[in-house]
């Protein structure tokens, strides 16, 4: 194709403000967690509408911390969706619990509340649910179920999504956000946030994030001295080196928080651009061209407002081309693509042979694994890019 473009699946958008913020931290001499991190934690807690936020090195770390902080029993069964990213399933295995995989809805890509209800047993103690690709779960149906169990909400793809007037990320006992380079905003290429309204869960997550360190109220990172203000086994000791649990090192550095604080100011315009780009493709492919004969259009529930992460093409059964043929055509013409994350995670080689319960045949998860393809809608995509995408897809579908 003439005038081939290079349209990335995702792209971090930043400028002078982020660079100046990073330099401010470098000039301060304090590179570990400090005032920038505390500011970002407060901003995200207020934005989502929860009491507590813990800044961590990734959304995946937030999910693991969140599940461990619930203090479930060792015999716990934890329900999650079979289709999605590994970090919704791997924390269950890391914690030694029994994963229970249920199917997704084919056109929302999210966990099916009806399948969740089928999976509940006397051993069920928690539910992990993700809002896939910026499209929120059916919270009207899911919320009554969540009210009976602890839950971890994966909002890593969906910051800014809403159910009615309530932000996605405020429904779980714990929720997770991601600031990886490909996400809505980034903490200089990485970062995540664990959020909760439960003070004890927050304390548990804080401690496990910091090697198991005893919880201290925000501000202690800024002190550059030892106060010998506690006691460890009868020995006067500094509270910063007192450990009351077994933990990890899941902190991010202050540079990332400074970068993210500037990114946060851009978040409304980023979400607006993502949704506008997604709407352009929806209108063209499914209203103007009527390509629903080739693809299953995404569905958004009433009273739910998405914050789109990707645009998903899901091939209908019986079309005359394969996902690979379509995807390779786009790639060869400079439109970069991804499959639907890990697809049906249980089919990945790492999971084969592990003790995992599956509810039903997981037909929809298999369909997404085999026939879904994602392209970007990030704010760096221009109207010319969108036009190029539509023309390229049109050319592929000629005579199909």
Tab-separated table of C-alpha atoms in Angstrom:
chain	number	residue	atom	x	y	z
A	1	UNK	CA	0.000	0.000	0.000
A	2	UNK	CA	1.265	3.470	-0.863
A	3	UNK	CA	2.237	5.914	1.924
A	4	UNK	CA	2.504	3.128	4.468
A	5	UNK	CA	2.192	4.394	8.042
A	6	UNK	CA	3.546	3.084	11.354
A	7	UNK	CA	0.645	2.976	13.822
A	8	UNK	CA	1.680	1.638	17.218
A	9	UNK	CA	-0.611	-0.446	19.398
A	10	UNK	CA	0.226	1.892	22.290
A	11	UNK	CA	2.350	4.961	22.869
A	12	UNK	CA	3.252	7.048	25.909
A	13	UNK	CA	2.529	10.743	25.363
A	14	UNK	CA	4.587	13.145	27.484
A	15	UNK	CA	6.385	16.462	27.221
A	16	UNK	CA	8.355	19.205	28.908
A	17	UNK	CA	6.350	19.035	32.136
A	18	UNK	CA	7.220	15.380	32.790
A	19	UNK	CA	10.898	15.978	31.996
A	20	UNK	CA	11.052	18.959	34.341
A	21	UNK	CA	9.376	16.940	37.104
A	22	UNK	CA	11.990	14.197	36.762
A	23	UNK	CA	14.794	16.755	36.884
A	24	UNK	CA	13.250	18.288	40.013
A	25	UNK	CA	13.545	14.950	41.768
A	26	UNK	CA	17.090	14.425	40.530
A	27	UNK	CA	18.090	17.870	41.768
A	28	UNK	CA	16.525	17.213	45.177
A	29	UNK	CA	18.871	14.304	45.880
A	30	UNK	CA	15.989	12.154	47.260
A	31	UNK	CA	15.320	9.379	44.736
A	32	UNK	CA	13.372	6.872	46.825
A	33	UNK	CA	9.684	7.170	47.689
A	34	UNK	CA	8.906	10.652	48.989
A	35	UNK	CA	6.531	13.582	48.644
A	36	UNK	CA	5.854	12.996	44.938
A	37	UNK	CA	4.765	9.419	45.678
A	38	UNK	CA	2.512	10.534	48.513
A	39	UNK	CA	0.948	13.175	46.265
A	40	UNK	CA	0.268	10.616	43.551
A	41	UNK	CA	-1.249	8.164	46.048
A	42	UNK	CA	-3.623	10.842	47.336
A	43	UNK	CA	-4.546	11.953	43.809
A	44	UNK	CA	-5.418	8.416	42.720
A	45	UNK	CA	-7.377	7.609	45.886
A	46	UNK	CA	-9.424	10.796	45.466
A	47	UNK	CA	-9.923	10.198	41.731
A	48	UNK	CA	-11.188	6.638	42.151
A	49	UNK	CA	-13.123	7.489	45.293
A	50	UNK	CA	-11.466	5.292	47.921
A	51	UNK	CA	-9.690	6.017	51.198
A	52	UNK	CA	-6.275	4.475	50.656
A	53	UNK	CA	-3.778	4.042	47.810
A	54	UNK	CA	-0.394	2.303	47.847
A	55	UNK	CA	2.049	3.152	45.034
A	56	UNK	CA	3.807	0.027	43.733
A	57	UNK	CA	6.057	-0.991	40.843
A	58	UNK	CA	3.320	-2.511	38.634
A	59	UNK	CA	-0.342	-3.349	38.333
A	60	UNK	CA	0.588	-7.021	38.629
A	61	UNK	CA	2.259	-6.325	41.981
A	62	UNK	CA	-0.864	-4.483	43.116
A	63	UNK	CA	-2.974	-7.549	42.300
A	64	UNK	CA	-0.643	-9.884	44.186
A	65	UNK	CA	-0.426	-7.589	47.215
A	66	UNK	CA	-4.178	-7.138	47.188
A	67	UNK	CA	-4.931	-10.854	47.216
A	68	UNK	CA	-2.340	-11.627	49.912
A	69	UNK	CA	-3.603	-8.756	52.056
A	70	UNK	CA	-7.056	-10.354	52.286
A	71	UNK	CA	-5.645	-13.124	54.520
A	72	UNK	CA	-7.722	-15.905	53.007
A	73	UNK	CA	-7.490	-19.454	54.320
A	74	UNK	CA	-5.046	-21.857	52.694
A	75	UNK	CA	-7.971	-23.910	51.349
A	76	UNK	CA	-9.584	-20.924	49.637
A	77	UNK	CA	-11.041	-21.144	46.162
A	78	UNK	CA	-10.700	-17.923	44.178
A	79	UNK	CA	-12.865	-17.371	41.097
A	80	UNK	CA	-11.523	-15.482	38.104
A	81	UNK	CA	-12.069	-15.183	34.358
A	82	UNK	CA	-10.357	-17.669	32.043
A	83	UNK	CA	-9.771	-15.008	29.359
A	84	UNK	CA	-7.362	-12.179	30.006
A	85	UNK	CA	-3.920	-11.332	31.302
A	86	UNK	CA	-1.870	-13.753	33.438
A	87	UNK	CA	-1.714	-11.395	36.418
A	88	UNK	CA	-5.358	-12.070	37.318
A	89	UNK	CA	-4.590	-15.774	37.685
A	90	UNK	CA	-0.962	-15.980	38.794
A	91	UNK	CA	-1.513	-14.325	42.222
A	92	UNK	CA	-3.947	-17.121	43.099
A	93	UNK	CA	-1.248	-19.693	42.399
A	94	UNK	CA	1.493	-17.662	44.105
A	95	UNK	CA	-0.662	-17.536	47.248
A	96	UNK	CA	-1.333	-21.277	47.165
A	97	UNK	CA	-5.089	-20.978	46.607
A	98	UNK	CA	-7.226	-22.929	44.161
A	99	UNK	CA	-8.011	-21.002	40.956
A	100	UNK	CA	-11.522	-21.471	39.611
A	101	UNK	CA	-11.799	-20.340	35.994
A	102	UNK	CA	-15.099	-19.207	34.523
A	103	UNK	CA	-16.019	-18.071	31.034
A	104	UNK	CA	-16.338	-14.520	29.739
A	105	UNK	CA	-19.037	-12.741	27.799
A	106	UNK	CA	-18.103	-12.850	24.149
A	107	UNK	CA	-18.898	-9.250	23.220
A	108	UNK	CA	-17.845	-7.420	26.399
A	109	UNK	CA	-14.731	-9.620	26.925
A	110	UNK	CA	-15.422	-9.614	30.675
A	111	UNK	CA	-16.224	-12.184	33.331
A	112	UNK	CA	-19.779	-13.542	33.026
A	113	UNK	CA	-21.692	-13.009	36.312
A	114	UNK	CA	-23.911	-16.021	35.566
A	115	UNK	CA	-20.816	-18.221	35.319
A	116	UNK	CA	-19.480	-16.786	38.580
A	117	UNK	CA	-22.654	-17.854	40.354
A	118	UNK	CA	-22.277	-21.385	38.960
A	119	UNK	CA	-18.727	-21.570	40.307
A	120	UNK	CA	-19.486	-20.657	43.915
A	121	UNK	CA	-18.984	-23.400	46.503
A	122	UNK	CA	-18.551	-23.542	50.271
A	123	UNK	CA	-14.817	-23.039	49.679
A	124	UNK	CA	-15.205	-19.806	47.681
A	125	UNK	CA	-13.543	-16.937	49.531
A	126	UNK	CA	-12.735	-14.352	46.872
A	127	UNK	CA	-13.345	-13.225	43.293
A	128	UNK	CA	-10.823	-11.547	41.015
A	129	UNK	CA	-12.464	-9.656	38.163
A	130	UNK	CA	-10.898	-7.564	35.402
A	131	UNK	CA	-12.383	-4.869	33.182
A	132	UNK	CA	-10.934	-5.871	29.822
A	133	UNK	CA	-9.610	-3.386	27.265
A	134	UNK	CA	-11.277	-0.413	28.967
A	135	UNK	CA	-14.812	-1.868	28.906
A	136	UNK	CA	-16.194	-2.362	32.397
A	137	UNK	CA	-17.834	-5.536	33.655
A	138	UNK	CA	-21.576	-5.788	34.176
A	139	UNK	CA	-21.432	-4.177	37.613
A	140	UNK	CA	-25.209	-4.228	38.026
A	141	UNK	CA	-25.160	-8.025	37.952
A	142	UNK	CA	-21.764	-8.496	39.577
A	143	UNK	CA	-22.132	-6.142	42.555
A	144	UNK	CA	-24.640	-8.297	44.514
A	145	UNK	CA	-22.263	-11.256	44.199
A	146	UNK	CA	-19.255	-9.199	45.279
A	147	UNK	CA	-21.116	-8.040	48.387
A	148	UNK	CA	-20.857	-11.598	49.766
A	149	UNK	CA	-17.128	-12.186	49.189
A	150	UNK	CA	-13.770	-10.508	49.312
A	151	UNK	CA	-12.685	-9.342	45.880
A	152	UNK	CA	-9.764	-7.990	43.885
A	153	UNK	CA	-10.693	-5.647	41.040
A	154	UNK	CA	-8.296	-5.429	38.112
A	155	UNK	CA	-8.838	-1.954	36.656
A	156	UNK	CA	-5.402	-1.840	35.018
A	157	UNK	CA	-6.846	-1.388	31.514
A	158	UNK	CA	-9.733	0.807	32.535
A	159	UNK	CA	-8.792	3.865	34.570
A	160	UNK	CA	-11.534	6.435	34.123
A	161	UNK	CA	-14.300	3.935	33.319
A	162	UNK	CA	-17.516	4.340	35.303
A	163	UNK	CA	-20.648	2.525	36.364
A	164	UNK	CA	-23.291	5.215	36.789
A	165	UNK	CA	-21.424	7.949	38.718
A	166	UNK	CA	-19.006	5.578	40.434
A	167	UNK	CA	-15.473	5.015	39.215
A	168	UNK	CA	-14.285	1.597	38.181
A	169	UNK	CA	-11.621	0.652	40.697
A	170	UNK	CA	-13.876	1.374	43.672
A	171	UNK	CA	-15.876	-1.872	43.649
A	172	UNK	CA	-13.386	-4.443	44.896
A	173	UNK	CA	-12.183	-4.961	48.446
A	174	UNK	CA	-8.885	-4.115	46.758
A	175	UNK	CA	-8.379	-2.741	43.275
A	176	UNK	CA	-5.349	-2.393	41.025
A	177	UNK	CA	-4.280	0.196	38.470
A	178	UNK	CA	-1.357	-0.021	36.052
A	179	UNK	CA	0.917	2.757	34.834
A	180	UNK	CA	2.995	0.638	32.488
A	181	UNK	CA	4.245	2.463	29.385
A	182	UNK	CA	1.353	1.192	27.255
A	183	UNK	CA	-1.421	2.241	29.638
A	184	UNK	CA	-3.575	5.365	29.887
A	185	UNK	CA	-0.930	7.204	31.894
A	186	UNK	CA	2.532	6.059	32.927
A	187	UNK	CA	4.958	6.530	35.798
A	188	UNK	CA	7.935	6.877	33.425
A	189	UNK	CA	7.349	3.439	31.924
A	190	UNK	CA	6.131	1.451	34.915
A	191	UNK	CA	4.225	1.659	38.161
A	192	UNK	CA	0.934	0.563	39.648
A	193	UNK	CA	-1.467	1.386	42.458
A	194	UNK	CA	-3.285	-0.779	44.988
A	195	UNK	CA	-6.436	0.858	46.381
A	196	UNK	CA	-8.835	-0.009	49.193
A	197	UNK	CA	-11.296	1.408	51.698
A	198	UNK	CA	-10.200	-1.093	54.349
A	199	UNK	CA	-7.535	0.313	56.682
A	200	UNK	CA	-6.214	-3.077	57.791
A	201	UNK	CA	-5.920	-4.264	54.200
A	202	UNK	CA	-4.024	-1.044	53.418
A	203	UNK	CA	-1.638	-1.672	56.324
A	204	UNK	CA	-1.095	-5.254	55.159
A	205	UNK	CA	-0.302	-4.083	51.620
A	206	UNK	CA	2.029	-1.333	52.821
A	207	UNK	CA	3.999	-3.772	54.928
A	208	UNK	CA	4.289	-6.422	52.227
A	209	UNK	CA	5.304	-3.819	49.642
A	210	UNK	CA	8.184	-2.706	51.920
A	211	UNK	CA	9.928	-6.027	52.729
A	212	UNK	CA	7.456	-6.693	55.572
A	213	UNK	CA	8.219	-3.417	57.343
A	214	UNK	CA	5.992	-2.312	60.214
A	215	UNK	CA	3.462	0.250	59.010
A	216	UNK	CA	4.211	3.910	59.624
A	217	UNK	CA	2.003	6.784	58.579
A	218	UNK	CA	3.009	8.649	55.409
A	219	UNK	CA	5.986	10.941	55.809
A	220	UNK	CA	8.487	8.573	57.339
A	221	UNK	CA	10.332	8.157	54.055
A	222	UNK	CA	11.450	11.773	54.269
A	223	UNK	CA	13.330	11.371	57.526
A	224	UNK	CA	17.022	10.814	57.040
A	225	UNK	CA	17.824	9.600	60.558
A	226	UNK	CA	17.145	6.765	63.008
A	227	UNK	CA	14.954	7.477	66.023
A	228	UNK	CA	15.245	4.094	67.804
A	229	UNK	CA	11.568	4.584	68.510
A	230	UNK	CA	10.402	0.987	68.815
A	231	UNK	CA	11.434	-2.337	70.297
A	232	UNK	CA	12.451	-5.566	68.524
A	233	UNK	CA	12.795	-8.588	70.793
A	234	UNK	CA	13.752	-6.353	73.710
A	235	UNK	CA	16.238	-4.308	71.711
A	236	UNK	CA	15.651	-0.567	71.075
A	237	UNK	CA	15.283	-0.297	67.311
A	238	UNK	CA	14.288	2.093	64.563
A	239	UNK	CA	10.785	1.501	63.268
A	240	UNK	CA	12.023	1.742	59.663
A	241	UNK	CA	13.916	-1.514	60.231
A	242	UNK	CA	11.243	-3.359	62.175
A	243	UNK	CA	9.449	-6.155	60.315
A	244	UNK	CA	6.182	-7.766	61.355
A	245	UNK	CA	5.378	-9.774	58.222
A	246	UNK	CA	7.107	-11.520	55.316
A	247	UNK	CA	7.128	-9.160	52.391
A	248	UNK	CA	8.526	-8.136	49.035
A	249	UNK	CA	10.208	-5.096	47.541
A	250	UNK	CA	7.475	-3.705	45.287
A	251	UNK	CA	8.190	0.015	45.563
A	252	UNK	CA	8.747	2.310	42.627
A	253	UNK	CA	11.145	5.249	42.719
A	254	UNK	CA	10.298	8.923	43.162
A	255	UNK	CA	11.120	9.783	39.547
A	256	UNK	CA	8.197	7.606	38.438
A	257	UNK	CA	5.791	9.350	40.807
A	258	UNK	CA	6.912	12.821	39.672
A	259	UNK	CA	6.394	11.786	36.047
A	260	UNK	CA	2.977	10.307	36.902
A	261	UNK	CA	1.804	13.434	38.712
A	262	UNK	CA	2.220	15.368	35.475
A	263	UNK	CA	0.607	12.558	33.480
A	264	UNK	CA	-2.390	12.635	35.815
A	265	UNK	CA	-3.113	16.204	34.694
A	266	UNK	CA	-3.399	14.884	31.140
A	267	UNK	CA	-5.647	11.937	32.010
A	268	UNK	CA	-9.022	13.556	31.106
A	269	UNK	CA	-7.785	14.541	27.647
A	270	UNK	CA	-6.190	11.116	27.151
A	271	UNK	CA	-9.461	9.344	27.972
A	272	UNK	CA	-11.404	11.701	25.715
A	273	UNK	CA	-9.024	10.971	22.816
A	274	UNK	CA	-9.161	7.201	23.350
A	275	UNK	CA	-12.943	7.156	23.414
A	276	UNK	CA	-13.147	9.466	20.397
A	277	UNK	CA	-10.801	7.228	18.382
A	278	UNK	CA	-12.734	4.117	19.391
A	279	UNK	CA	-16.043	5.779	18.448
A	280	UNK	CA	-14.645	6.733	15.020
A	281	UNK	CA	-13.769	3.095	14.284
A	282	UNK	CA	-17.066	1.821	15.669
A	283	UNK	CA	-19.071	4.223	13.494
A	284	UNK	CA	-17.115	3.428	10.364
A	285	UNK	CA	-16.923	-0.357	10.671
A	286	UNK	CA	-20.343	-1.124	12.145
A	287	UNK	CA	-22.639	1.745	11.129
A	288	UNK	CA	-21.312	2.867	7.768
A	289	UNK	CA	-19.730	-0.318	6.392
A	290	UNK	CA	-21.904	-2.843	8.217
A	291	UNK	CA	-18.887	-5.057	8.872
A	292	UNK	CA	-20.760	-6.876	11.619
A	293	UNK	CA	-21.106	-9.656	9.033
A	294	UNK	CA	-17.358	-10.187	9.535
A	295	UNK	CA	-16.823	-9.097	13.163
A	296	UNK	CA	-18.734	-9.224	16.446
A	297	UNK	CA	-19.014	-5.605	17.658
A	298	UNK	CA	-18.091	-4.764	21.256
A	299	UNK	CA	-20.994	-4.203	23.612
A	300	UNK	CA	-21.190	-1.689	26.449
A	301	UNK	CA	-23.789	-2.134	29.192
A	302	UNK	CA	-26.313	0.646	29.929
A	303	UNK	CA	-25.107	3.042	32.641
A	304	UNK	CA	-21.503	1.983	31.992
A	305	UNK	CA	-18.965	4.433	30.532
A	306	UNK	CA	-15.834	2.876	29.039
A	307	UNK	CA	-12.322	4.277	28.910
A	308	UNK	CA	-11.100	2.342	25.904
A	309	UNK	CA	-7.685	0.713	25.952
A	310	UNK	CA	-7.833	-1.059	22.572
A	311	UNK	CA	-10.202	-1.593	19.653
A	312	UNK	CA	-11.010	-5.291	19.272
A	313	UNK	CA	-11.856	-7.113	16.063
A	314	UNK	CA	-13.522	-10.449	16.883
A	315	UNK	CA	-14.033	-12.636	13.821
A	316	UNK	CA	-17.409	-14.249	13.380
A	317	UNK	CA	-17.541	-17.995	12.891
A	318	UNK	CA	-17.444	-18.996	9.248
A	319	UNK	CA	-15.724	-15.935	7.746
A	320	UNK	CA	-13.470	-16.649	4.778
A	321	UNK	CA	-10.247	-15.492	6.450
A	322	UNK	CA	-8.327	-16.269	9.626
A	323	UNK	CA	-7.218	-14.031	12.450
A	324	UNK	CA	-3.598	-14.620	11.412
A	325	UNK	CA	-4.287	-13.602	7.795
A	326	UNK	CA	-6.064	-10.436	8.902
A	327	UNK	CA	-3.464	-9.609	11.535
A	328	UNK	CA	-0.504	-10.150	9.230
A	329	UNK	CA	-2.111	-7.952	6.567
A	330	UNK	CA	-2.470	-5.139	9.081
A	331	UNK	CA	1.084	-5.633	10.347
A	332	UNK	CA	2.496	-5.647	6.798
A	333	UNK	CA	0.750	-2.328	6.240
A	334	UNK	CA	2.097	-0.735	9.411
A	335	UNK	CA	-0.901	-1.206	11.728
A	336	UNK	CA	0.417	-3.020	14.767
A	337	UNK	CA	-1.769	-5.606	16.485
A	338	UNK	CA	-1.987	-7.907	19.489
A	339	UNK	CA	-3.979	-11.044	20.255
A	340	UNK	CA	-6.426	-10.864	23.154
A	341	UNK	CA	-3.788	-10.900	25.911
A	342	UNK	CA	-3.172	-14.538	26.969
A	343	UNK	CA	-6.484	-15.745	25.546
A	344	UNK	CA	-7.784	-18.696	27.536
A	345	UNK	CA	-5.012	-18.635	30.126
A	346	UNK	CA	-5.516	-22.296	31.027
A	347	UNK	CA	-4.278	-23.246	27.546
A	348	UNK	CA	-0.924	-21.538	28.027
A	349	UNK	CA	1.953	-23.979	28.568
A	350	UNK	CA	2.807	-22.622	32.030
A	351	UNK	CA	-0.609	-23.641	33.340
A	352	UNK	CA	-0.847	-27.130	31.901
A	353	UNK	CA	-0.765	-29.773	34.602
A	354	UNK	CA	-1.410	-27.331	37.450
A	355	UNK	CA	-4.363	-27.780	39.824
A	356	UNK	CA	-6.980	-25.491	38.290
A	357	UNK	CA	-10.752	-25.886	38.336
A	358	UNK	CA	-12.588	-25.049	35.130
A	359	UNK	CA	-16.305	-24.331	35.074
A	360	UNK	CA	-17.803	-25.486	31.787
A	361	UNK	CA	-16.092	-25.609	28.422
A	362	UNK	CA	-14.851	-21.969	28.416
A	363	UNK	CA	-16.122	-21.620	24.855
A	364	UNK	CA	-15.984	-17.829	24.745
A	365	UNK	CA	-12.497	-17.675	26.228
A	366	UNK	CA	-11.362	-20.063	23.508
A	367	UNK	CA	-13.050	-17.918	20.858
A	368	UNK	CA	-11.220	-14.802	22.043
A	369	UNK	CA	-7.936	-16.703	22.064
A	370	UNK	CA	-8.428	-17.964	18.516
A	371	UNK	CA	-10.215	-15.109	16.757
A	372	UNK	CA	-9.698	-11.754	18.532
A	373	UNK	CA	-7.256	-9.096	17.416
A	374	UNK	CA	-6.578	-5.698	19.025
A	375	UNK	CA	-5.342	-2.397	17.590
A	376	UNK	CA	-4.529	0.856	19.336
A	377	UNK	CA	-6.758	3.848	20.088
A	378	UNK	CA	-4.191	5.809	22.104
A	379	UNK	CA	-4.010	9.640	22.028
A	380	UNK	CA	-1.082	9.587	19.616
A	381	UNK	CA	-3.310	8.258	16.828
A	382	UNK	CA	-4.338	11.040	14.439
A	383	UNK	CA	-7.397	11.382	12.231
A	384	UNK	CA	-5.136	10.578	9.274
A	385	UNK	CA	-4.123	7.375	11.072
A	386	UNK	CA	-7.773	6.462	11.595
A	387	UNK	CA	-8.543	7.048	7.942
A	388	UNK	CA	-5.559	4.908	6.987
A	389	UNK	CA	-6.805	2.102	9.263
A	390	UNK	CA	-10.265	2.150	7.685
A	391	UNK	CA	-8.896	2.164	4.127
A	392	UNK	CA	-6.529	-0.682	4.957
A	393	UNK	CA	-9.302	-2.821	6.463
A	394	UNK	CA	-11.529	-2.028	3.497
A	395	UNK	CA	-8.885	-3.261	1.081
A	396	UNK	CA	-8.436	-6.480	3.045
A	397	UNK	CA	-12.176	-7.170	3.065
A	398	UNK	CA	-12.681	-6.519	-0.643
A	399	UNK	CA	-14.323	-9.592	-2.201
A	400	UNK	CA	-14.423	-11.415	1.135
